[in-house]
């Protein structure tokens, strides 16, 4: 399948890009600037496209993102520390973000005569992100069949949607993903903080997968406390 991968520059989407490049035809990477405070992730997405030798499409969504207010990722709201299972993590939801991104990506894929759009949503996202759950991805794909009926037939490829993040680490390692060249942290500092939900989940995933984590964290051990608290 000629496949476009929605790539943030994070561990999940970069691992997916390497998987698609190894198993299918990677048509390109599509990234979105929606005004996220951790926009440095986009540099890692661009680097992944260069490494894999495919086009990089950066969609400027800042005008739209400015209206998706209230999220710790886009507003002057503190990014919470802790595990995704905690109630405070709901502040990192950007309303309808994935639905908007996928709609644009499907349009690009249709224009470029591609066969599929891939996104790295996974089981760990299901706690707080409704647009990462299987019910959403299945419904979105059905909607797109109607939206593009008679013009294009594009599949939504979500190989990790039922899998934990540790399985993505395993799959990424299998396909030679350079994990140190990915960015997950929501705070966008000099180093990945090690304390926000996505850093905690990343650190835990490497541990569960039994794969060495090459990431440099500002607080490399906080995840142990966060996971213990989140399991209560």
PDB file of C-alpha atoms in Angstrom:
ATOM      1  CA  UNK A   1       0.000   0.000   0.000  1.00  0.00           C
ATOM      2  CA  UNK A   2       1.148   3.504  -0.812  1.00  0.00           C
ATOM      3  CA  UNK A   3       0.773   5.012   2.647  1.00  0.00           C
ATOM      4  CA  UNK A   4       1.076   8.446   4.232  1.00  0.00           C
ATOM      5  CA  UNK A   5       1.948   8.473   7.924  1.00  0.00           C
ATOM      6  CA  UNK A   6       0.733  11.214  10.239  1.00  0.00           C
ATOM      7  CA  UNK A   7       3.922  11.932  12.141  1.00  0.00           C
ATOM      8  CA  UNK A   8       4.295  14.168  15.182  1.00  0.00           C
ATOM      9  CA  UNK A   9       7.962  13.344  15.686  1.00  0.00           C
ATOM     10  CA  UNK A  10       7.190  11.246  18.752  1.00  0.00           C
ATOM     11  CA  UNK A  11       8.174   7.670  19.518  1.00  0.00           C
ATOM     12  CA  UNK A  12       4.871   6.196  18.330  1.00  0.00           C
ATOM     13  CA  UNK A  13       4.553   7.902  14.964  1.00  0.00           C
ATOM     14  CA  UNK A  14       8.244   7.669  14.063  1.00  0.00           C
ATOM     15  CA  UNK A  15       8.190   3.949  14.895  1.00  0.00           C
ATOM     16  CA  UNK A  16       5.112   3.629  12.688  1.00  0.00           C
ATOM     17  CA  UNK A  17       6.913   5.424   9.856  1.00  0.00           C
ATOM     18  CA  UNK A  18       9.785   2.953  10.064  1.00  0.00           C
ATOM     19  CA  UNK A  19       7.332   0.040  10.159  1.00  0.00           C
ATOM     20  CA  UNK A  20       5.472   1.273   7.071  1.00  0.00           C
ATOM     21  CA  UNK A  21       8.753   1.934   5.237  1.00  0.00           C
ATOM     22  CA  UNK A  22       9.825  -1.657   5.930  1.00  0.00           C
ATOM     23  CA  UNK A  23       6.537  -3.382   5.153  1.00  0.00           C
ATOM     24  CA  UNK A  24       4.741  -1.190   2.585  1.00  0.00           C
ATOM     25  CA  UNK A  25       5.421   1.848   0.404  1.00  0.00           C
ATOM     26  CA  UNK A  26       5.931   4.964   2.520  1.00  0.00           C
ATOM     27  CA  UNK A  27       4.635   7.862   0.428  1.00  0.00           C
ATOM     28  CA  UNK A  28       5.537  10.602   2.906  1.00  0.00           C
ATOM     29  CA  UNK A  29       5.082  12.016   6.374  1.00  0.00           C
ATOM     30  CA  UNK A  30       2.377  14.558   7.238  1.00  0.00           C
ATOM     31  CA  UNK A  31       2.835  16.761  10.301  1.00  0.00           C
ATOM     32  CA  UNK A  32       0.715  19.535  11.791  1.00  0.00           C
ATOM     33  CA  UNK A  33       1.656  22.778  13.495  1.00  0.00           C
ATOM     34  CA  UNK A  34      -1.412  23.624  15.563  1.00  0.00           C
ATOM     35  CA  UNK A  35       0.386  25.991  17.919  1.00  0.00           C
ATOM     36  CA  UNK A  36       1.505  23.270  20.315  1.00  0.00           C
ATOM     37  CA  UNK A  37       3.933  24.443  22.988  1.00  0.00           C
ATOM     38  CA  UNK A  38       6.136  21.429  22.193  1.00  0.00           C
ATOM     39  CA  UNK A  39       6.479  22.353  18.518  1.00  0.00           C
ATOM     40  CA  UNK A  40      10.103  21.189  18.577  1.00  0.00           C
ATOM     41  CA  UNK A  41       8.614  17.733  17.945  1.00  0.00           C
ATOM     42  CA  UNK A  42       8.154  18.831  14.328  1.00  0.00           C
ATOM     43  CA  UNK A  43      11.941  19.017  13.864  1.00  0.00           C
ATOM     44  CA  UNK A  44      12.092  15.320  14.756  1.00  0.00           C
ATOM     45  CA  UNK A  45       9.325  14.537  12.272  1.00  0.00           C
ATOM     46  CA  UNK A  46      11.175  16.386   9.523  1.00  0.00           C
ATOM     47  CA  UNK A  47      14.381  14.534  10.413  1.00  0.00           C
ATOM     48  CA  UNK A  48      12.530  11.212  10.181  1.00  0.00           C
ATOM     49  CA  UNK A  49      11.312  12.057   6.669  1.00  0.00           C
ATOM     50  CA  UNK A  50      14.838  12.977   5.602  1.00  0.00           C
ATOM     51  CA  UNK A  51      16.220   9.780   7.135  1.00  0.00           C
ATOM     52  CA  UNK A  52      13.627   7.648   5.338  1.00  0.00           C
ATOM     53  CA  UNK A  53      14.003   9.554   2.076  1.00  0.00           C
ATOM     54  CA  UNK A  54      10.367  10.597   1.678  1.00  0.00           C
ATOM     55  CA  UNK A  55       8.549  13.941   1.294  1.00  0.00           C
ATOM     56  CA  UNK A  56       7.678  15.901   4.416  1.00  0.00           C
ATOM     57  CA  UNK A  57       4.386  17.799   4.434  1.00  0.00           C
ATOM     58  CA  UNK A  58       4.000  20.331   7.249  1.00  0.00           C
ATOM     59  CA  UNK A  59       0.426  21.608   7.483  1.00  0.00           C
ATOM     60  CA  UNK A  60       0.060  25.007   9.150  1.00  0.00           C
ATOM     61  CA  UNK A  61      -2.948  24.645  11.427  1.00  0.00           C
ATOM     62  CA  UNK A  62      -2.079  27.448  13.835  1.00  0.00           C
ATOM     63  CA  UNK A  63      -5.102  29.501  12.851  1.00  0.00           C
ATOM     64  CA  UNK A  64      -7.377  26.596  13.714  1.00  0.00           C
ATOM     65  CA  UNK A  65      -5.432  25.682  16.838  1.00  0.00           C
ATOM     66  CA  UNK A  66      -5.872  29.183  18.213  1.00  0.00           C
ATOM     67  CA  UNK A  67      -9.590  28.466  18.480  1.00  0.00           C
ATOM     68  CA  UNK A  68      -9.192  25.056  20.150  1.00  0.00           C
ATOM     69  CA  UNK A  69      -8.703  26.694  23.516  1.00  0.00           C
ATOM     70  CA  UNK A  70      -8.409  25.290  27.009  1.00  0.00           C
ATOM     71  CA  UNK A  71      -5.724  22.661  26.460  1.00  0.00           C
ATOM     72  CA  UNK A  72      -2.419  22.557  28.299  1.00  0.00           C
ATOM     73  CA  UNK A  73      -0.783  21.841  24.938  1.00  0.00           C
ATOM     74  CA  UNK A  74      -1.850  25.107  23.325  1.00  0.00           C
ATOM     75  CA  UNK A  75      -2.876  27.557  26.059  1.00  0.00           C
ATOM     76  CA  UNK A  76      -1.163  29.151  29.030  1.00  0.00           C
ATOM     77  CA  UNK A  77      -2.168  26.177  31.158  1.00  0.00           C
ATOM     78  CA  UNK A  78       0.407  24.192  33.104  1.00  0.00           C
ATOM     79  CA  UNK A  79       1.153  20.732  31.719  1.00  0.00           C
ATOM     80  CA  UNK A  80       0.380  18.296  34.554  1.00  0.00           C
ATOM     81  CA  UNK A  81       2.822  15.728  35.864  1.00  0.00           C
ATOM     82  CA  UNK A  82       1.781  12.132  36.367  1.00  0.00           C
ATOM     83  CA  UNK A  83       0.322   9.067  34.719  1.00  0.00           C
ATOM     84  CA  UNK A  84      -2.288   9.164  31.936  1.00  0.00           C
ATOM     85  CA  UNK A  85      -4.731   7.354  34.222  1.00  0.00           C
ATOM     86  CA  UNK A  86      -4.974  10.469  36.403  1.00  0.00           C
ATOM     87  CA  UNK A  87      -7.905  12.867  35.998  1.00  0.00           C
ATOM     88  CA  UNK A  88      -5.576  15.869  35.614  1.00  0.00           C
ATOM     89  CA  UNK A  89      -4.342  14.549  32.258  1.00  0.00           C
ATOM     90  CA  UNK A  90      -7.619  15.547  30.618  1.00  0.00           C
ATOM     91  CA  UNK A  91      -6.175  19.041  30.424  1.00  0.00           C
ATOM     92  CA  UNK A  92      -3.952  17.805  27.578  1.00  0.00           C
ATOM     93  CA  UNK A  93      -6.926  17.082  25.303  1.00  0.00           C
ATOM     94  CA  UNK A  94      -7.065  19.310  22.210  1.00  0.00           C
ATOM     95  CA  UNK A  95     -10.718  19.130  21.047  1.00  0.00           C
ATOM     96  CA  UNK A  96     -11.190  17.183  17.825  1.00  0.00           C
ATOM     97  CA  UNK A  97      -7.476  17.356  17.004  1.00  0.00           C
ATOM     98  CA  UNK A  98      -7.161  13.916  15.446  1.00  0.00           C
ATOM     99  CA  UNK A  99     -10.407  14.233  13.510  1.00  0.00           C
ATOM    100  CA  UNK A 100      -9.151  17.453  11.922  1.00  0.00           C
ATOM    101  CA  UNK A 101      -5.697  16.061  11.176  1.00  0.00           C
ATOM    102  CA  UNK A 102      -7.043  12.853   9.699  1.00  0.00           C
ATOM    103  CA  UNK A 103      -9.473  14.744   7.480  1.00  0.00           C
ATOM    104  CA  UNK A 104      -6.640  16.810   6.020  1.00  0.00           C
ATOM    105  CA  UNK A 105      -4.394  13.748   5.657  1.00  0.00           C
ATOM    106  CA  UNK A 106      -7.103  11.844   3.792  1.00  0.00           C
ATOM    107  CA  UNK A 107      -7.470  14.800   1.451  1.00  0.00           C
ATOM    108  CA  UNK A 108      -3.724  14.784   0.754  1.00  0.00           C
ATOM    109  CA  UNK A 109      -3.728  11.026   0.253  1.00  0.00           C
ATOM    110  CA  UNK A 110      -6.650  11.225  -2.164  1.00  0.00           C
ATOM    111  CA  UNK A 111      -4.996  14.003  -4.166  1.00  0.00           C
ATOM    112  CA  UNK A 112      -1.767  12.008  -4.362  1.00  0.00           C
ATOM    113  CA  UNK A 113      -3.503   8.734  -5.314  1.00  0.00           C
ATOM    114  CA  UNK A 114      -2.371   6.933  -2.176  1.00  0.00           C
ATOM    115  CA  UNK A 115      -3.955   3.815  -0.706  1.00  0.00           C
ATOM    116  CA  UNK A 116      -3.831   4.498   3.015  1.00  0.00           C
ATOM    117  CA  UNK A 117      -3.260   6.949   5.837  1.00  0.00           C
ATOM    118  CA  UNK A 118      -1.558   5.572   8.945  1.00  0.00           C
ATOM    119  CA  UNK A 119      -1.773   6.920  12.456  1.00  0.00           C
ATOM    120  CA  UNK A 120      -0.088   5.611  15.595  1.00  0.00           C
ATOM    121  CA  UNK A 121      -2.952   5.795  18.082  1.00  0.00           C
ATOM    122  CA  UNK A 122      -2.635   3.028  20.664  1.00  0.00           C
ATOM    123  CA  UNK A 123      -4.242   1.433  23.676  1.00  0.00           C
ATOM    124  CA  UNK A 124      -2.530   3.728  26.169  1.00  0.00           C
ATOM    125  CA  UNK A 125      -4.256   6.726  24.577  1.00  0.00           C
ATOM    126  CA  UNK A 126      -7.720   5.395  25.350  1.00  0.00           C
ATOM    127  CA  UNK A 127      -7.790   6.708  28.917  1.00  0.00           C
ATOM    128  CA  UNK A 128      -8.312  10.330  27.977  1.00  0.00           C
ATOM    129  CA  UNK A 129      -8.272  10.830  24.200  1.00  0.00           C
ATOM    130  CA  UNK A 130     -11.632   9.900  22.646  1.00  0.00           C
ATOM    131  CA  UNK A 131     -10.284  10.452  19.129  1.00  0.00           C
ATOM    132  CA  UNK A 132      -7.710   7.696  19.642  1.00  0.00           C
ATOM    133  CA  UNK A 133     -10.156   4.913  20.477  1.00  0.00           C
ATOM    134  CA  UNK A 134     -11.136   2.080  18.099  1.00  0.00           C
ATOM    135  CA  UNK A 135     -14.732   3.303  17.965  1.00  0.00           C
ATOM    136  CA  UNK A 136     -13.523   6.622  16.598  1.00  0.00           C
ATOM    137  CA  UNK A 137     -11.036   5.263  14.049  1.00  0.00           C
ATOM    138  CA  UNK A 138     -13.554   2.733  12.707  1.00  0.00           C
ATOM    139  CA  UNK A 139     -16.263   5.382  12.406  1.00  0.00           C
ATOM    140  CA  UNK A 140     -13.873   7.854  10.797  1.00  0.00           C
ATOM    141  CA  UNK A 141     -12.817   5.342   8.148  1.00  0.00           C
ATOM    142  CA  UNK A 142     -16.484   4.620   7.383  1.00  0.00           C
ATOM    143  CA  UNK A 143     -17.195   8.346   7.079  1.00  0.00           C
ATOM    144  CA  UNK A 144     -14.290   8.786   4.667  1.00  0.00           C
ATOM    145  CA  UNK A 145     -15.616   6.034   2.430  1.00  0.00           C
ATOM    146  CA  UNK A 146     -18.694   8.207   1.929  1.00  0.00           C
ATOM    147  CA  UNK A 147     -16.728  11.449   1.679  1.00  0.00           C
ATOM    148  CA  UNK A 148     -14.522  10.080  -1.111  1.00  0.00           C
ATOM    149  CA  UNK A 149     -17.020   7.739  -2.760  1.00  0.00           C
ATOM    150  CA  UNK A 150     -16.316   7.518  -6.474  1.00  0.00           C
ATOM    151  CA  UNK A 151     -13.083   9.473  -6.158  1.00  0.00           C
ATOM    152  CA  UNK A 152     -10.708   7.491  -3.937  1.00  0.00           C
ATOM    153  CA  UNK A 153     -10.640   4.386  -1.771  1.00  0.00           C
ATOM    154  CA  UNK A 154      -8.316   5.039   1.148  1.00  0.00           C
ATOM    155  CA  UNK A 155      -7.799   2.819   4.167  1.00  0.00           C
ATOM    156  CA  UNK A 156      -7.088   4.053   7.686  1.00  0.00           C
ATOM    157  CA  UNK A 157      -4.175   1.975   8.937  1.00  0.00           C
ATOM    158  CA  UNK A 158      -3.977   1.779  12.752  1.00  0.00           C
ATOM    159  CA  UNK A 159      -1.776  -1.219  13.614  1.00  0.00           C
ATOM    160  CA  UNK A 160      -1.303  -0.157  17.246  1.00  0.00           C
ATOM    161  CA  UNK A 161      -4.857   0.818  18.148  1.00  0.00           C
ATOM    162  CA  UNK A 162      -5.367  -2.195  20.418  1.00  0.00           C
ATOM    163  CA  UNK A 163      -1.740  -2.429  21.585  1.00  0.00           C
ATOM    164  CA  UNK A 164       0.068  -0.960  24.602  1.00  0.00           C
ATOM    165  CA  UNK A 165       2.909   1.498  24.043  1.00  0.00           C
ATOM    166  CA  UNK A 166       5.430  -1.189  25.031  1.00  0.00           C
ATOM    167  CA  UNK A 167       4.439  -3.093  21.882  1.00  0.00           C
ATOM    168  CA  UNK A 168       5.287  -0.011  19.829  1.00  0.00           C
ATOM    169  CA  UNK A 169       8.741   0.058  21.401  1.00  0.00           C
ATOM    170  CA  UNK A 170       9.193  -3.606  20.485  1.00  0.00           C
ATOM    171  CA  UNK A 171       8.006  -2.983  16.934  1.00  0.00           C
ATOM    172  CA  UNK A 172      10.124   0.139  16.612  1.00  0.00           C
ATOM    173  CA  UNK A 173      13.227  -1.711  17.739  1.00  0.00           C
ATOM    174  CA  UNK A 174      12.479  -4.454  15.219  1.00  0.00           C
ATOM    175  CA  UNK A 175      12.558  -1.910  12.393  1.00  0.00           C
ATOM    176  CA  UNK A 176      15.572   0.035  13.612  1.00  0.00           C
ATOM    177  CA  UNK A 177      13.806   3.152  14.876  1.00  0.00           C
ATOM    178  CA  UNK A 178      16.396   5.552  16.359  1.00  0.00           C
ATOM    179  CA  UNK A 179      14.465   6.236  19.563  1.00  0.00           C
ATOM    180  CA  UNK A 180      16.872   8.955  20.689  1.00  0.00           C
ATOM    181  CA  UNK A 181      15.789  10.924  17.613  1.00  0.00           C
ATOM    182  CA  UNK A 182      12.146  11.147  18.697  1.00  0.00           C
ATOM    183  CA  UNK A 183      10.447  13.699  20.936  1.00  0.00           C
ATOM    184  CA  UNK A 184       7.502  12.918  23.213  1.00  0.00           C
ATOM    185  CA  UNK A 185       7.573  15.514  25.998  1.00  0.00           C
ATOM    186  CA  UNK A 186       4.646  17.931  26.147  1.00  0.00           C
ATOM    187  CA  UNK A 187       6.672  20.645  27.882  1.00  0.00           C
ATOM    188  CA  UNK A 188       9.099  21.316  25.031  1.00  0.00           C
ATOM    189  CA  UNK A 189      12.113  22.055  27.238  1.00  0.00           C
ATOM    190  CA  UNK A 190      15.776  21.489  26.548  1.00  0.00           C
ATOM    191  CA  UNK A 191      15.423  17.867  27.692  1.00  0.00           C
ATOM    192  CA  UNK A 192      12.347  15.661  27.835  1.00  0.00           C
ATOM    193  CA  UNK A 193      11.016  16.311  31.323  1.00  0.00           C
ATOM    194  CA  UNK A 194      10.356  12.749  32.470  1.00  0.00           C
ATOM    195  CA  UNK A 195       7.320  13.923  34.449  1.00  0.00           C
ATOM    196  CA  UNK A 196       4.456  14.715  32.064  1.00  0.00           C
ATOM    197  CA  UNK A 197       2.022  11.976  31.050  1.00  0.00           C
ATOM    198  CA  UNK A 198       3.677  11.183  27.745  1.00  0.00           C
ATOM    199  CA  UNK A 199       7.174  11.062  29.284  1.00  0.00           C
ATOM    200  CA  UNK A 200       5.976   8.747  32.053  1.00  0.00           C
ATOM    201  CA  UNK A 201       4.272   6.495  29.522  1.00  0.00           C
ATOM    202  CA  UNK A 202       7.374   6.495  27.300  1.00  0.00           C
ATOM    203  CA  UNK A 203       9.710   5.580  30.157  1.00  0.00           C
ATOM    204  CA  UNK A 204       7.363   2.821  31.356  1.00  0.00           C
ATOM    205  CA  UNK A 205       7.019   1.417  27.825  1.00  0.00           C
ATOM    206  CA  UNK A 206      10.745   0.876  27.426  1.00  0.00           C
ATOM    207  CA  UNK A 207      10.824  -0.845  30.817  1.00  0.00           C
ATOM    208  CA  UNK A 208       7.954  -3.188  29.956  1.00  0.00           C
ATOM    209  CA  UNK A 209       9.395  -3.950  26.519  1.00  0.00           C
ATOM    210  CA  UNK A 210      12.812  -4.778  27.968  1.00  0.00           C
ATOM    211  CA  UNK A 211      14.462  -2.337  25.562  1.00  0.00           C
ATOM    212  CA  UNK A 212      17.096   0.159  26.683  1.00  0.00           C
ATOM    213  CA  UNK A 213      15.758   3.709  26.738  1.00  0.00           C
ATOM    214  CA  UNK A 214      18.293   6.101  25.168  1.00  0.00           C
ATOM    215  CA  UNK A 215      16.245   9.175  26.100  1.00  0.00           C
ATOM    216  CA  UNK A 216      17.788  11.878  28.263  1.00  0.00           C
ATOM    217  CA  UNK A 217      15.204  12.996  30.834  1.00  0.00           C
ATOM    218  CA  UNK A 218      15.409  15.903  33.249  1.00  0.00           C
ATOM    219  CA  UNK A 219      13.868  13.590  35.880  1.00  0.00           C
ATOM    220  CA  UNK A 220      14.550   9.987  34.784  1.00  0.00           C
ATOM    221  CA  UNK A 221      13.103   8.244  37.869  1.00  0.00           C
ATOM    222  CA  UNK A 222       9.828  10.087  38.434  1.00  0.00           C
ATOM    223  CA  UNK A 223       7.940   7.544  36.303  1.00  0.00           C
ATOM    224  CA  UNK A 224       8.186   4.922  39.051  1.00  0.00           C
ATOM    225  CA  UNK A 225       6.253   7.133  41.470  1.00  0.00           C
ATOM    226  CA  UNK A 226       3.748   8.165  38.806  1.00  0.00           C
ATOM    227  CA  UNK A 227       2.995   4.621  37.666  1.00  0.00           C
ATOM    228  CA  UNK A 228       2.491   3.488  41.240  1.00  0.00           C
ATOM    229  CA  UNK A 229       0.098   6.365  41.908  1.00  0.00           C
ATOM    230  CA  UNK A 230      -1.768   5.842  38.630  1.00  0.00           C
ATOM    231  CA  UNK A 231      -2.360   2.181  39.409  1.00  0.00           C
ATOM    232  CA  UNK A 232      -4.281   2.965  42.604  1.00  0.00           C
TER     233      UNK A 232
END
